[in-house]
Amino acid sequence: MIDKLVEKIKKTKAPVVVGLDPMLSYIPSQIIDKAIQEQGETCEAAAAAIWEYNKGIVDATYDLIPAVKPQIAMYEQFGLPGMEAFKKTVDYCKEKGLVVIGDVKRGDIGSTSAAYATGHLGKVQIGSKRVAGFDEDFITVNPYLGTDGVKPFVDVCKEENKGIFVLVKTSNPSSGEFQDKKIEGRALYEVVGEYVDKWGAEVIGNCGYSQVGAVVGATYPEMGKVLRELMPKSYILVPGYGAQGGTSDALRPYFNSDGLGAIVNSSRGIICAYKQEQYAAFGEANYADASRQAVVDMIEDINHIF
């Protein structure tokens, strides 16, 4: 799957992933009103609105980008209808040829970790058939429980040609409370980065990158530089660009000299573009067109650093 992701990044010349992280406050009123009129003030209405909103954004941007990253929590908050909208979104994005990174941040041990891996990346045996659950292409994984928690995901990646992005240095302000702590004179995120490199050594794609990538926030470029060197075979998923304060110039350390090695996420900056002053002229009715223009602008902004 890492080969497909790299191929699509090369083809689109867009090291960009659109975060499909819908909140009801993001969704234009005409979509919300229609859903409530049809299904009442229910979770079903919220899920219907989310799906229509997502579809509009995907239809407007899929030809420009290699990947999307739906954040599962934004769907889970609406219960089973929300999870159905999540699955519907995953399937539709794959139909459009996009690589889907499920931002699920799973991590446990033993059979529990294996079940998470199967549910999101693999197939479960039901009678004589093996059936896929959510069927994303990549997911995010929390490494806090160590190798016991990550190995089941790597095993499924090998079996199904899927991938993972392991949380190494996240973009949030309090990440340093744990991730920056020194262990024998080295920051914990460096230790985790070395493990990511080791875990991924057995699943290297034809492109030279591993199926085991890393999440490193755009808000910490100096740390990103260190981690790029520690994980030469790992693709880096970079959150924190735009709304969280990360700039394109700060992204340089995450990429290799050929412009590969990293893919940058933007969520609110794209899916809520119509709410921003520079795209306000599009209006609510044309929210998807605003998102498309935001993608065009983001690609131009990032590509100027190469």
PDB file of C-alpha atoms in Angstrom:
ATOM      1  CA  MET A   1       0.000   0.000   0.000  1.00  0.00           C
ATOM      2  CA  ILE A   2       2.930   2.341   0.580  1.00  0.00           C
ATOM      3  CA  ASP A   3       3.800   1.861  -3.097  1.00  0.00           C
ATOM      4  CA  LYS A   4       0.309   3.014  -4.097  1.00  0.00           C
ATOM      5  CA  LEU A   5       0.518   6.048  -1.809  1.00  0.00           C
ATOM      6  CA  VAL A   6       3.912   7.108  -3.148  1.00  0.00           C
ATOM      7  CA  GLU A   7       2.755   6.562  -6.738  1.00  0.00           C
ATOM      8  CA  LYS A   8      -0.298   8.764  -6.193  1.00  0.00           C
ATOM      9  CA  ILE A   9       1.788  11.480  -4.516  1.00  0.00           C
ATOM     10  CA  LYS A  10       4.091  11.505  -7.544  1.00  0.00           C
ATOM     11  CA  LYS A  11       1.177  11.552  -9.985  1.00  0.00           C
ATOM     12  CA  THR A  12      -0.700  14.391  -8.281  1.00  0.00           C
ATOM     13  CA  LYS A  13       2.457  16.275  -7.248  1.00  0.00           C
ATOM     14  CA  ALA A  14       0.565  16.799  -4.004  1.00  0.00           C
ATOM     15  CA  PRO A  15       2.045  15.483  -0.745  1.00  0.00           C
ATOM     16  CA  VAL A  16      -1.298  16.318   0.846  1.00  0.00           C
ATOM     17  CA  VAL A  17      -3.951  14.424   2.788  1.00  0.00           C
ATOM     18  CA  VAL A  18      -7.362  15.942   3.481  1.00  0.00           C
ATOM     19  CA  GLY A  19      -8.604  15.280   7.000  1.00  0.00           C
ATOM     20  CA  LEU A  20     -12.300  14.422   6.895  1.00  0.00           C
ATOM     21  CA  ASP A  21     -13.008  15.403  10.501  1.00  0.00           C
ATOM     22  CA  PRO A  22     -16.585  16.699  10.390  1.00  0.00           C
ATOM     23  CA  MET A  23     -18.221  18.495  13.299  1.00  0.00           C
ATOM     24  CA  LEU A  24     -21.833  19.636  12.975  1.00  0.00           C
ATOM     25  CA  SER A  25     -20.636  23.220  13.439  1.00  0.00           C
ATOM     26  CA  TYR A  26     -18.599  22.844  10.223  1.00  0.00           C
ATOM     27  CA  ILE A  27     -21.489  21.704   8.048  1.00  0.00           C
ATOM     28  CA  PRO A  28     -23.446  24.314   6.054  1.00  0.00           C
ATOM     29  CA  SER A  29     -26.899  25.041   7.403  1.00  0.00           C
ATOM     30  CA  GLN A  30     -28.714  23.920   4.260  1.00  0.00           C
ATOM     31  CA  ILE A  31     -27.316  20.397   4.688  1.00  0.00           C
ATOM     32  CA  ILE A  32     -28.141  20.239   8.406  1.00  0.00           C
ATOM     33  CA  ASP A  33     -31.643  21.627   7.912  1.00  0.00           C
ATOM     34  CA  LYS A  34     -32.439  19.116   5.172  1.00  0.00           C
ATOM     35  CA  ALA A  35     -31.261  16.175   7.257  1.00  0.00           C
ATOM     36  CA  ILE A  36     -33.243  17.252  10.330  1.00  0.00           C
ATOM     37  CA  GLN A  37     -36.355  17.861   8.237  1.00  0.00           C
ATOM     38  CA  GLU A  38     -36.135  14.309   6.890  1.00  0.00           C
ATOM     39  CA  GLN A  39     -35.019  12.445  10.019  1.00  0.00           C
ATOM     40  CA  GLY A  40     -35.684  14.727  12.980  1.00  0.00           C
ATOM     41  CA  GLU A  41     -33.166  15.861  15.575  1.00  0.00           C
ATOM     42  CA  THR A  42     -31.471  12.477  15.729  1.00  0.00           C
ATOM     43  CA  CYS A  43     -28.099  10.832  15.336  1.00  0.00           C
ATOM     44  CA  GLU A  44     -29.383   9.497  12.041  1.00  0.00           C
ATOM     45  CA  ALA A  45     -29.865  13.058  10.813  1.00  0.00           C
ATOM     46  CA  ALA A  46     -26.371  14.027  11.954  1.00  0.00           C
ATOM     47  CA  ALA A  47     -24.893  11.037  10.151  1.00  0.00           C
ATOM     48  CA  ALA A  48     -26.811  11.857   6.968  1.00  0.00           C
ATOM     49  CA  ALA A  49     -25.536  15.442   7.077  1.00  0.00           C
ATOM     50  CA  ILE A  50     -21.960  14.280   7.636  1.00  0.00           C
ATOM     51  CA  TRP A  51     -22.151  11.923   4.676  1.00  0.00           C
ATOM     52  CA  GLU A  52     -23.528  14.556   2.317  1.00  0.00           C
ATOM     53  CA  TYR A  53     -20.916  17.075   3.495  1.00  0.00           C
ATOM     54  CA  ASN A  54     -18.064  14.592   3.058  1.00  0.00           C
ATOM     55  CA  LYS A  55     -19.279  13.528  -0.374  1.00  0.00           C
ATOM     56  CA  GLY A  56     -19.328  17.124  -1.551  1.00  0.00           C
ATOM     57  CA  ILE A  57     -15.748  17.696  -0.436  1.00  0.00           C
ATOM     58  CA  VAL A  58     -14.484  14.425  -1.878  1.00  0.00           C
ATOM     59  CA  ASP A  59     -16.205  15.035  -5.220  1.00  0.00           C
ATOM     60  CA  ALA A  60     -14.589  18.471  -5.404  1.00  0.00           C
ATOM     61  CA  THR A  61     -11.047  17.418  -4.477  1.00  0.00           C
ATOM     62  CA  TYR A  62     -10.372  13.752  -5.289  1.00  0.00           C
ATOM     63  CA  ASP A  63      -8.614  14.518  -8.571  1.00  0.00           C
ATOM     64  CA  LEU A  64      -6.130  16.808  -6.829  1.00  0.00           C
ATOM     65  CA  ILE A  65      -5.010  14.685  -3.871  1.00  0.00           C
ATOM     66  CA  PRO A  66      -3.600  11.234  -3.152  1.00  0.00           C
ATOM     67  CA  ALA A  67      -5.301  10.531   0.178  1.00  0.00           C
ATOM     68  CA  VAL A  68      -7.879  11.364   2.817  1.00  0.00           C
ATOM     69  CA  LYS A  69      -7.798  10.854   6.583  1.00  0.00           C
ATOM     70  CA  PRO A  70     -11.162  10.466   8.325  1.00  0.00           C
ATOM     71  CA  GLN A  71     -10.892  10.865  12.115  1.00  0.00           C
ATOM     72  CA  ILE A  72     -13.110   8.168  13.599  1.00  0.00           C
ATOM     73  CA  ALA A  73     -13.990  10.064  16.795  1.00  0.00           C
ATOM     74  CA  MET A  74     -15.932  12.632  14.796  1.00  0.00           C
ATOM     75  CA  TYR A  75     -18.182   9.811  13.619  1.00  0.00           C
ATOM     76  CA  GLU A  76     -18.291   7.752  16.819  1.00  0.00           C
ATOM     77  CA  GLN A  77     -19.873  10.631  18.712  1.00  0.00           C
ATOM     78  CA  PHE A  78     -23.071   9.950  16.754  1.00  0.00           C
ATOM     79  CA  GLY A  79     -23.196   6.275  17.701  1.00  0.00           C
ATOM     80  CA  LEU A  80     -24.003   3.561  15.197  1.00  0.00           C
ATOM     81  CA  PRO A  81     -25.357   5.965  12.550  1.00  0.00           C
ATOM     82  CA  GLY A  82     -22.089   7.882  12.781  1.00  0.00           C
ATOM     83  CA  MET A  83     -20.067   4.713  12.327  1.00  0.00           C
ATOM     84  CA  GLU A  84     -22.141   3.857   9.281  1.00  0.00           C
ATOM     85  CA  ALA A  85     -21.270   7.296   7.873  1.00  0.00           C
ATOM     86  CA  PHE A  86     -17.596   6.567   8.580  1.00  0.00           C
ATOM     87  CA  LYS A  87     -17.725   3.268   6.680  1.00  0.00           C
ATOM     88  CA  LYS A  88     -19.691   4.850   3.850  1.00  0.00           C
ATOM     89  CA  THR A  89     -17.059   7.592   3.621  1.00  0.00           C
ATOM     90  CA  VAL A  90     -14.196   5.073   3.571  1.00  0.00           C
ATOM     91  CA  ASP A  91     -15.828   3.041   0.810  1.00  0.00           C
ATOM     92  CA  TYR A  92     -16.685   6.078  -1.307  1.00  0.00           C
ATOM     93  CA  CYS A  93     -13.172   7.502  -1.078  1.00  0.00           C
ATOM     94  CA  LYS A  94     -11.722   4.175  -2.170  1.00  0.00           C
ATOM     95  CA  GLU A  95     -14.152   4.084  -5.103  1.00  0.00           C
ATOM     96  CA  LYS A  96     -12.723   7.461  -6.113  1.00  0.00           C
ATOM     97  CA  GLY A  97      -9.225   5.983  -6.108  1.00  0.00           C
ATOM     98  CA  LEU A  98      -8.060   7.707  -2.934  1.00  0.00           C
ATOM     99  CA  VAL A  99      -5.816   6.126  -0.329  1.00  0.00           C
ATOM    100  CA  VAL A 100      -7.696   6.105   2.990  1.00  0.00           C
ATOM    101  CA  ILE A 101      -5.831   6.669   6.260  1.00  0.00           C
ATOM    102  CA  GLY A 102      -8.142   5.839   9.148  1.00  0.00           C
ATOM    103  CA  ASP A 103      -7.181   8.070  12.049  1.00  0.00           C
ATOM    104  CA  VAL A 104      -8.183   5.612  14.773  1.00  0.00           C
ATOM    105  CA  LYS A 105      -5.122   5.662  17.090  1.00  0.00           C
ATOM    106  CA  ARG A 106      -5.618   2.078  18.197  1.00  0.00           C
ATOM    107  CA  GLY A 107      -3.238   0.224  20.471  1.00  0.00           C
ATOM    108  CA  ASP A 108      -3.579  -2.671  22.896  1.00  0.00           C
ATOM    109  CA  ILE A 109      -1.936  -6.059  23.414  1.00  0.00           C
ATOM    110  CA  GLY A 110      -2.345  -9.619  22.231  1.00  0.00           C
ATOM    111  CA  SER A 111      -5.674 -10.688  20.808  1.00  0.00           C
ATOM    112  CA  THR A 112      -7.205  -7.241  21.404  1.00  0.00           C
ATOM    113  CA  SER A 113      -4.601  -5.504  19.269  1.00  0.00           C
ATOM    114  CA  ALA A 114      -4.983  -8.232  16.659  1.00  0.00           C
ATOM    115  CA  ALA A 115      -8.740  -7.654  16.617  1.00  0.00           C
ATOM    116  CA  TYR A 116      -8.271  -3.918  16.070  1.00  0.00           C
ATOM    117  CA  ALA A 117      -5.856  -4.661  13.233  1.00  0.00           C
ATOM    118  CA  THR A 118      -8.270  -7.137  11.665  1.00  0.00           C
ATOM    119  CA  GLY A 119     -11.255  -4.824  12.035  1.00  0.00           C
ATOM    120  CA  HIS A 120      -9.598  -1.868  10.348  1.00  0.00           C
ATOM    121  CA  LEU A 121      -7.033  -3.371   7.974  1.00  0.00           C
ATOM    122  CA  GLY A 122      -7.662  -7.082   7.638  1.00  0.00           C
ATOM    123  CA  LYS A 123     -10.396  -9.646   7.216  1.00  0.00           C
ATOM    124  CA  VAL A 124     -12.306 -11.705   9.754  1.00  0.00           C
ATOM    125  CA  GLN A 125     -13.177 -15.347   9.160  1.00  0.00           C
ATOM    126  CA  ILE A 126     -16.947 -15.926   9.123  1.00  0.00           C
ATOM    127  CA  GLY A 127     -17.765 -19.492   8.215  1.00  0.00           C
ATOM    128  CA  SER A 128     -16.108 -20.221   4.902  1.00  0.00           C
ATOM    129  CA  LYS A 129     -15.519 -16.566   4.005  1.00  0.00           C
ATOM    130  CA  ARG A 130     -13.012 -13.895   5.012  1.00  0.00           C
ATOM    131  CA  VAL A 131     -14.791 -10.562   5.255  1.00  0.00           C
ATOM    132  CA  ALA A 132     -13.336  -7.054   5.581  1.00  0.00           C
ATOM    133  CA  GLY A 133     -14.589  -4.738   8.312  1.00  0.00           C
ATOM    134  CA  PHE A 134     -13.818  -1.045   7.897  1.00  0.00           C
ATOM    135  CA  ASP A 135     -11.117  -1.796   5.309  1.00  0.00           C
ATOM    136  CA  GLU A 136      -8.972   1.336   5.428  1.00  0.00           C
ATOM    137  CA  ASP A 137      -5.603   1.330   3.629  1.00  0.00           C
ATOM    138  CA  PHE A 138      -3.618   2.717   6.578  1.00  0.00           C
ATOM    139  CA  ILE A 139      -4.482   3.471  10.182  1.00  0.00           C
ATOM    140  CA  THR A 140      -2.795   5.392  12.968  1.00  0.00           C
ATOM    141  CA  VAL A 141      -1.450   3.327  15.868  1.00  0.00           C
ATOM    142  CA  ASN A 142      -0.534   4.258  19.448  1.00  0.00           C
ATOM    143  CA  PRO A 143       2.771   2.584  20.438  1.00  0.00           C
ATOM    144  CA  TYR A 144       2.500   3.168  24.207  1.00  0.00           C
ATOM    145  CA  LEU A 145       2.172  -0.568  24.957  1.00  0.00           C
ATOM    146  CA  GLY A 146       5.335  -1.410  23.042  1.00  0.00           C
ATOM    147  CA  THR A 147       6.061  -4.164  20.549  1.00  0.00           C
ATOM    148  CA  ASP A 148       3.252  -6.387  21.880  1.00  0.00           C
ATOM    149  CA  GLY A 149       0.804  -3.687  20.854  1.00  0.00           C
ATOM    150  CA  VAL A 150       2.287  -2.901  17.431  1.00  0.00           C
ATOM    151  CA  LYS A 151       3.333  -6.305  16.079  1.00  0.00           C
ATOM    152  CA  PRO A 152      -0.249  -7.515  15.387  1.00  0.00           C
ATOM    153  CA  PHE A 153      -0.742  -4.468  13.156  1.00  0.00           C
ATOM    154  CA  VAL A 154       2.520  -5.121  11.315  1.00  0.00           C
ATOM    155  CA  ASP A 155       1.511  -8.756  10.812  1.00  0.00           C
ATOM    156  CA  VAL A 156      -1.768  -7.705   9.183  1.00  0.00           C
ATOM    157  CA  CYS A 157       0.084  -5.144   7.070  1.00  0.00           C
ATOM    158  CA  LYS A 158       2.264  -7.938   5.686  1.00  0.00           C
ATOM    159  CA  GLU A 159      -0.700 -10.218   5.065  1.00  0.00           C
ATOM    160  CA  GLU A 160      -3.001  -7.649   3.475  1.00  0.00           C
ATOM    161  CA  ASN A 161      -0.536  -5.159   1.941  1.00  0.00           C
ATOM    162  CA  LYS A 162      -1.775  -2.385   4.220  1.00  0.00           C
ATOM    163  CA  GLY A 163       0.067   0.192   6.335  1.00  0.00           C
ATOM    164  CA  ILE A 164       0.205   2.000   9.656  1.00  0.00           C
ATOM    165  CA  PHE A 165       1.393   5.367  10.928  1.00  0.00           C
ATOM    166  CA  VAL A 166       2.738   5.139  14.472  1.00  0.00           C
ATOM    167  CA  LEU A 167       2.390   8.133  16.796  1.00  0.00           C
ATOM    168  CA  VAL A 168       5.931   9.362  17.449  1.00  0.00           C
ATOM    169  CA  LYS A 169       5.832  13.130  18.096  1.00  0.00           C
ATOM    170  CA  THR A 170       2.335  14.559  17.969  1.00  0.00           C
ATOM    171  CA  SER A 171       1.437  18.161  17.177  1.00  0.00           C
ATOM    172  CA  ASN A 172      -0.551  19.015  20.325  1.00  0.00           C
ATOM    173  CA  PRO A 173       0.957  21.452  22.883  1.00  0.00           C
ATOM    174  CA  SER A 174       1.104  18.969  25.781  1.00  0.00           C
ATOM    175  CA  SER A 175       2.750  16.184  23.772  1.00  0.00           C
ATOM    176  CA  GLY A 176       6.054  16.942  25.449  1.00  0.00           C
ATOM    177  CA  GLU A 177       4.750  15.905  28.874  1.00  0.00           C
ATOM    178  CA  PHE A 178       5.560  12.325  27.882  1.00  0.00           C
ATOM    179  CA  GLN A 179       7.127  12.345  24.437  1.00  0.00           C
ATOM    180  CA  ASP A 180      10.000  14.718  25.294  1.00  0.00           C
ATOM    181  CA  LYS A 181      11.020  13.007  28.534  1.00  0.00           C
ATOM    182  CA  LYS A 182      14.627  11.894  28.645  1.00  0.00           C
ATOM    183  CA  ILE A 183      15.484   8.217  28.795  1.00  0.00           C
ATOM    184  CA  GLU A 184      19.205   7.620  29.302  1.00  0.00           C
ATOM    185  CA  GLY A 185      19.866  11.071  27.900  1.00  0.00           C
ATOM    186  CA  ARG A 186      17.582  10.761  24.874  1.00  0.00           C
ATOM    187  CA  ALA A 187      14.048  11.978  24.264  1.00  0.00           C
ATOM    188  CA  LEU A 188      11.341   9.321  24.331  1.00  0.00           C
ATOM    189  CA  TYR A 189      10.195  10.287  20.822  1.00  0.00           C
ATOM    190  CA  GLU A 190      13.672   9.388  19.535  1.00  0.00           C
ATOM    191  CA  VAL A 191      13.440   5.958  21.136  1.00  0.00           C
ATOM    192  CA  VAL A 192      10.001   5.426  19.586  1.00  0.00           C
ATOM    193  CA  GLY A 193      11.355   6.577  16.218  1.00  0.00           C
ATOM    194  CA  GLU A 194      14.072   3.932  16.352  1.00  0.00           C
ATOM    195  CA  TYR A 195      11.469   1.276  17.103  1.00  0.00           C
ATOM    196  CA  VAL A 196       9.382   2.449  14.149  1.00  0.00           C
ATOM    197  CA  ASP A 197      12.423   2.015  11.922  1.00  0.00           C
ATOM    198  CA  LYS A 198      12.963  -1.479  13.328  1.00  0.00           C
ATOM    199  CA  TRP A 199       9.295  -2.535  13.087  1.00  0.00           C
ATOM    200  CA  GLY A 200       9.168  -1.423   9.484  1.00  0.00           C
ATOM    201  CA  ALA A 201      12.342  -3.122   8.315  1.00  0.00           C
ATOM    202  CA  GLU A 202      10.504  -6.306   7.314  1.00  0.00           C
ATOM    203  CA  VAL A 203       7.788  -4.563   5.280  1.00  0.00           C
ATOM    204  CA  ILE A 204       9.669  -2.383   2.795  1.00  0.00           C
ATOM    205  CA  GLY A 205       7.816  -1.614  -0.427  1.00  0.00           C
ATOM    206  CA  ASN A 206       9.246  -1.476  -3.942  1.00  0.00           C
ATOM    207  CA  CYS A 207       9.402   2.306  -3.564  1.00  0.00           C
ATOM    208  CA  GLY A 208      11.999   1.934  -0.802  1.00  0.00           C
ATOM    209  CA  TYR A 209       9.685   3.072   1.974  1.00  0.00           C
ATOM    210  CA  SER A 210       8.174   0.934   4.701  1.00  0.00           C
ATOM    211  CA  GLN A 211       4.540   0.055   5.337  1.00  0.00           C
ATOM    212  CA  VAL A 212       5.233   1.323   8.874  1.00  0.00           C
ATOM    213  CA  GLY A 213       5.208   5.112   8.871  1.00  0.00           C
ATOM    214  CA  ALA A 214       5.235   7.704  11.629  1.00  0.00           C
ATOM    215  CA  VAL A 215       3.130  10.619  12.797  1.00  0.00           C
ATOM    216  CA  VAL A 216       5.274  13.702  13.488  1.00  0.00           C
ATOM    217  CA  GLY A 217       3.650  17.100  14.015  1.00  0.00           C
ATOM    218  CA  ALA A 218       4.436  20.095  11.825  1.00  0.00           C
ATOM    219  CA  THR A 219       4.700  22.219  14.956  1.00  0.00           C
ATOM    220  CA  TYR A 220       8.065  20.676  15.931  1.00  0.00           C
ATOM    221  CA  PRO A 221      10.345  20.964  12.865  1.00  0.00           C
ATOM    222  CA  GLU A 222      13.633  20.565  14.756  1.00  0.00           C
ATOM    223  CA  MET A 223      12.383  17.299  16.194  1.00  0.00           C
ATOM    224  CA  GLY A 224      11.129  16.372  12.760  1.00  0.00           C
ATOM    225  CA  LYS A 225      14.640  16.782  11.390  1.00  0.00           C
ATOM    226  CA  VAL A 226      16.028  14.378  13.979  1.00  0.00           C
ATOM    227  CA  LEU A 227      13.279  11.843  13.332  1.00  0.00           C
ATOM    228  CA  ARG A 228      13.705  12.024   9.547  1.00  0.00           C
ATOM    229  CA  GLU A 229      17.273  10.838  10.069  1.00  0.00           C
ATOM    230  CA  LEU A 230      16.280   8.125  12.540  1.00  0.00           C
ATOM    231  CA  MET A 231      13.548   6.746  10.262  1.00  0.00           C
ATOM    232  CA  PRO A 232      14.970   6.952   6.714  1.00  0.00           C
ATOM    233  CA  LYS A 233      12.610   4.275   5.362  1.00  0.00           C
ATOM    234  CA  SER A 234       9.436   5.533   7.045  1.00  0.00           C
ATOM    235  CA  TYR A 235       6.913   7.854   5.451  1.00  0.00           C
ATOM    236  CA  ILE A 236       5.950  10.661   7.823  1.00  0.00           C
ATOM    237  CA  LEU A 237       2.338  11.736   8.238  1.00  0.00           C
ATOM    238  CA  VAL A 238       2.481  15.379   9.306  1.00  0.00           C
ATOM    239  CA  PRO A 239      -0.480  16.911  11.162  1.00  0.00           C
ATOM    240  CA  GLY A 240      -0.517  20.456  12.500  1.00  0.00           C
ATOM    241  CA  TYR A 241      -0.210  22.406   9.243  1.00  0.00           C
ATOM    242  CA  GLY A 242      -2.355  25.522   8.954  1.00  0.00           C
ATOM    243  CA  ALA A 243      -4.977  25.737  11.692  1.00  0.00           C
ATOM    244  CA  GLN A 244      -2.599  24.390  14.354  1.00  0.00           C
ATOM    245  CA  GLY A 245       0.178  26.796  13.400  1.00  0.00           C
ATOM    246  CA  GLY A 246       2.496  24.690  11.238  1.00  0.00           C
ATOM    247  CA  THR A 247       3.888  26.527   8.198  1.00  0.00           C
ATOM    248  CA  SER A 248       5.129  25.224   4.861  1.00  0.00           C
ATOM    249  CA  ASP A 249       8.682  26.400   5.549  1.00  0.00           C
ATOM    250  CA  ALA A 250       8.682  24.356   8.757  1.00  0.00           C
ATOM    251  CA  LEU A 251       7.939  21.244   6.693  1.00  0.00           C
ATOM    252  CA  ARG A 252      11.309  21.095   4.936  1.00  0.00           C
ATOM    253  CA  PRO A 253      12.968  18.711   7.435  1.00  0.00           C
ATOM    254  CA  TYR A 254      10.235  16.095   6.989  1.00  0.00           C
ATOM    255  CA  PHE A 255      10.891  15.586   3.282  1.00  0.00           C
ATOM    256  CA  ASN A 256      13.781  14.024   1.448  1.00  0.00           C
ATOM    257  CA  SER A 257      15.580  15.913  -1.307  1.00  0.00           C
ATOM    258  CA  ASP A 258      13.359  14.340  -3.985  1.00  0.00           C
ATOM    259  CA  GLY A 259      10.218  15.787  -2.385  1.00  0.00           C
ATOM    260  CA  LEU A 260       9.098  12.405  -1.051  1.00  0.00           C
ATOM    261  CA  GLY A 261       9.064  10.972   2.463  1.00  0.00           C
ATOM    262  CA  ALA A 262       6.184  12.933   3.967  1.00  0.00           C
ATOM    263  CA  ILE A 263       2.510  13.678   3.481  1.00  0.00           C
ATOM    264  CA  VAL A 264       0.940  16.705   5.150  1.00  0.00           C
ATOM    265  CA  ASN A 265      -2.545  16.729   6.648  1.00  0.00           C
ATOM    266  CA  SER A 266      -4.984  19.602   6.723  1.00  0.00           C
ATOM    267  CA  SER A 267      -8.454  19.174   8.175  1.00  0.00           C
ATOM    268  CA  ARG A 268     -10.244  22.369   9.200  1.00  0.00           C
ATOM    269  CA  GLY A 269      -8.174  24.425   6.788  1.00  0.00           C
ATOM    270  CA  ILE A 270      -9.765  22.554   3.893  1.00  0.00           C
ATOM    271  CA  ILE A 271     -13.135  21.213   4.974  1.00  0.00           C
ATOM    272  CA  CYS A 272     -14.041  24.533   6.654  1.00  0.00           C
ATOM    273  CA  ALA A 273     -12.461  26.729   4.010  1.00  0.00           C
ATOM    274  CA  TYR A 274     -15.732  28.513   3.246  1.00  0.00           C
ATOM    275  CA  LYS A 275     -15.694  29.900   6.808  1.00  0.00           C
ATOM    276  CA  GLN A 276     -12.298  31.566   6.268  1.00  0.00           C
ATOM    277  CA  GLU A 277     -12.060  35.172   5.138  1.00  0.00           C
ATOM    278  CA  GLN A 278     -10.018  34.401   2.026  1.00  0.00           C
ATOM    279  CA  TYR A 279     -12.659  31.944   0.766  1.00  0.00           C
ATOM    280  CA  ALA A 280     -15.772  33.635   2.137  1.00  0.00           C
ATOM    281  CA  ALA A 281     -16.874  34.747  -1.324  1.00  0.00           C
ATOM    282  CA  PHE A 282     -17.734  31.133  -2.164  1.00  0.00           C
ATOM    283  CA  GLY A 283     -20.470  31.118   0.493  1.00  0.00           C
ATOM    284  CA  GLU A 284     -22.100  28.179   2.265  1.00  0.00           C
ATOM    285  CA  ALA A 285     -23.804  26.861  -0.854  1.00  0.00           C
ATOM    286  CA  ASN A 286     -20.429  26.454  -2.577  1.00  0.00           C
ATOM    287  CA  TYR A 287     -18.515  25.070   0.407  1.00  0.00           C
ATOM    288  CA  ALA A 288     -17.024  22.264  -1.688  1.00  0.00           C
ATOM    289  CA  ASP A 289     -15.640  24.718  -4.262  1.00  0.00           C
ATOM    290  CA  ALA A 290     -14.018  26.623  -1.415  1.00  0.00           C
ATOM    291  CA  SER A 291     -12.444  23.380  -0.222  1.00  0.00           C
ATOM    292  CA  ARG A 292     -11.091  22.692  -3.696  1.00  0.00           C
ATOM    293  CA  GLN A 293      -9.467  26.121  -3.848  1.00  0.00           C
ATOM    294  CA  ALA A 294      -7.978  25.581  -0.388  1.00  0.00           C
ATOM    295  CA  VAL A 295      -6.436  22.321  -1.621  1.00  0.00           C
ATOM    296  CA  VAL A 296      -4.987  24.062  -4.693  1.00  0.00           C
ATOM    297  CA  ASP A 297      -3.497  26.761  -2.468  1.00  0.00           C
ATOM    298  CA  MET A 298      -2.090  24.229   0.003  1.00  0.00           C
ATOM    299  CA  ILE A 299      -0.407  22.216  -2.736  1.00  0.00           C
ATOM    300  CA  GLU A 300       1.182  25.371  -4.159  1.00  0.00           C
ATOM    301  CA  ASP A 301       2.294  26.472  -0.689  1.00  0.00           C
ATOM    302  CA  ILE A 302       3.981  23.151   0.102  1.00  0.00           C
ATOM    303  CA  ASN A 303       5.556  22.586  -3.312  1.00  0.00           C
ATOM    304  CA  HIS A 304       7.372  25.917  -3.192  1.00  0.00           C
ATOM    305  CA  ILE A 305       9.769  24.466  -0.591  1.00  0.00           C
ATOM    306  CA  PHE A 306      11.257  21.914  -3.002  1.00  0.00           C
TER     307      PHE A 306
END
